[in-house]
Amino acid sequence: MIITLVYSRFRIILIAAVLLGRANLAASEIILFEAPLGTLSFVSIHEAGHVTVAKSCGFLAVSAKVFQMSKYGVGTFWKGQTSLTGGGAGKGMALIKLGGRFAEQFLDKSNRIHQPSFLDVIGDRSIISHSDKLSQIDLGSFSLLEAQRRTYLILTSRMTDLDRIYKSLYHRHTYP
């Protein structure tokens, strides 16, 4: 299996087979990430975004964890998982999925939480994980722009929570 990694200003291009363990790829299976993919800080802020938005959408039990994985040819990297219970089916799911992706923009290069502009957040077109992709069912009656706007407003109004959850995941690797 050929593994290709190209680094340029935190831009990492990974061939999906590296992560999925597959050898044959189509060109459309290249995944582009605009962040230090697989680092503890990146995964922690991503999961903190999911948790922050889920809590604001009324989910009663929200937990997250970050953990290390190893893959042959890739090495060791960080992954995350968020669990939700107690919310209505589909209620706020688009917002929760966008929350992880948007929260990545709230972490500066020195790993501190800051408030980016709405255009900075939605202007980054990097591809999100398969589990975070939106469907029309996730959006419900929201337009994509309305879901993006609501997610951004939740994160900006709960930056203290976002920071606290991020630090818990970063230092203890679990929330709560």
XYZ file of C-alpha atoms in Angstrom:
176
model
C 0.000 0.000 0.000
C 1.300 3.445 -0.918
C 0.835 6.124 1.730
C 0.951 9.780 0.774
C 1.186 12.615 3.271
C 1.703 16.193 2.139
C 2.202 18.943 4.737
C 1.798 22.637 3.980
C 0.796 25.147 6.678
C -1.145 22.574 8.693
C -2.781 21.288 5.521
C -2.609 17.550 5.541
C -3.736 15.420 2.657
C -4.319 11.834 3.620
C -5.381 9.065 1.370
C -8.498 7.527 2.851
C -7.072 4.024 2.567
C -4.528 4.858 5.229
C -7.292 5.427 7.738
C -9.621 2.740 6.423
C -6.985 0.102 5.720
C -7.945 -0.248 2.051
C -5.457 -0.527 -0.780
C -7.517 0.437 -3.862
C -8.757 4.021 -4.062
C -10.579 6.275 -6.440
C -9.413 9.887 -6.707
C -12.658 11.004 -5.006
C -11.618 9.216 -1.821
C -8.881 11.689 -0.939
C -9.753 13.493 2.280
C -8.549 17.050 2.900
C -8.241 18.383 6.439
C -7.429 22.025 7.250
C -6.134 21.326 10.737
C -3.532 19.302 12.599
C -5.592 16.143 12.183
C -5.117 13.516 14.831
C -3.604 15.763 17.482
C -4.993 15.805 21.005
C -5.936 19.495 20.814
C -7.745 19.117 17.470
C -9.782 16.100 18.559
C -10.542 17.611 21.985
C -11.951 20.863 20.568
C -13.930 18.971 17.917
C -15.645 16.749 20.499
C -16.110 19.731 22.845
C -18.045 21.444 20.050
C -20.388 18.470 19.688
C -20.960 18.349 23.471
C -21.510 22.107 23.858
C -24.135 22.224 21.121
C -25.834 18.976 22.240
C -26.240 20.329 25.771
C -27.788 23.515 24.409
C -30.218 21.435 22.306
C -31.599 19.756 25.418
C -29.834 16.425 25.446
C -29.820 15.202 29.044
C -26.816 12.902 29.102
C -23.901 13.973 26.990
C -20.454 12.445 27.289
C -17.310 12.406 25.217
C -13.930 10.780 25.221
C -10.718 11.104 23.254
C -8.319 8.225 22.840
C -5.233 7.183 20.926
C -5.239 4.695 18.088
C -2.463 3.159 16.075
C -2.626 2.048 12.463
C 0.113 0.379 10.513
C 1.688 2.895 8.143
C 0.069 5.860 9.885
C 1.348 5.649 13.429
C -0.406 6.829 16.562
C -3.103 9.486 16.397
C -6.041 10.770 18.480
C -9.726 10.029 17.813
C -12.867 11.094 19.630
C -16.375 9.886 20.350
C -19.429 11.703 21.706
C -22.485 9.924 23.134
C -25.927 11.525 23.444
C -29.144 10.415 25.150
C -32.338 12.146 26.168
C -32.979 14.346 23.153
C -35.743 14.070 20.614
C -35.011 12.035 17.495
C -33.339 14.328 14.991
C -33.758 17.332 17.296
C -30.810 19.601 16.633
C -28.753 16.849 14.989
C -27.533 19.152 12.196
C -26.447 21.694 14.795
C -24.655 19.055 16.855
C -22.818 17.683 13.828
C -21.788 21.181 12.739
C -20.755 21.980 16.323
C -17.681 19.775 16.173
C -16.560 21.108 12.839
C -17.207 24.752 13.767
C -15.493 24.464 17.164
C -12.226 23.661 15.381
C -12.142 27.329 14.289
C -12.531 28.504 17.905
C -9.091 27.179 18.877
C -6.135 29.391 18.025
C -2.583 28.240 17.308
C -1.659 28.543 20.988
C -4.573 26.217 21.926
C -6.704 28.975 23.440
C -10.396 29.501 22.783
C -11.229 32.663 20.810
C -14.224 33.884 18.828
C -13.733 33.755 15.070
C -16.054 35.584 12.692
C -19.008 33.734 11.211
C -17.468 34.033 7.745
C -14.192 32.504 8.976
C -16.106 29.541 10.378
C -18.299 28.815 7.364
C -15.612 29.823 4.855
C -13.384 26.851 5.681
C -14.491 24.133 3.292
C -12.471 21.227 4.681
C -14.241 17.888 4.632
C -15.755 16.574 7.854
C -15.865 12.997 9.106
C -18.372 10.523 7.697
C -20.325 10.515 10.977
C -20.616 14.320 10.926
C -21.970 14.643 7.383
C -25.386 16.288 7.202
C -28.487 14.842 5.624
C -31.857 16.461 4.936
C -33.239 14.495 7.896
C -30.600 16.125 10.138
C -31.539 19.576 8.838
C -35.289 19.035 9.231
C -36.965 22.367 8.546
C -33.679 24.322 8.705
C -31.833 25.521 5.653
C -28.110 24.816 5.745
C -27.398 28.513 6.302
C -29.848 28.668 9.216
C -28.278 25.553 10.806
C -24.837 27.116 10.387
C -25.995 30.413 11.884
C -27.637 28.729 14.892
C -24.596 26.536 15.539
C -22.290 29.537 15.432
C -24.546 31.501 17.817
C -24.660 28.585 20.274
C -20.877 28.278 20.322
C -20.276 32.032 20.676
C -22.811 32.293 23.510
C -21.302 29.286 25.338
C -17.586 29.873 24.951
C -17.023 29.337 28.678
C -18.639 25.880 28.426
C -16.706 25.124 25.247
C -13.438 26.019 26.977
C -14.257 23.975 30.098
C -15.251 20.892 28.079
C -12.219 21.264 25.815
C -9.884 21.386 28.828
C -11.534 18.336 30.382
C -11.078 16.347 27.185
C -7.543 17.625 26.659
C -6.332 16.892 30.192
C -8.523 13.991 31.398
C -9.528 12.605 27.958
C -13.131 12.365 29.066
C -16.170 14.536 29.712
C -17.881 14.721 32.167
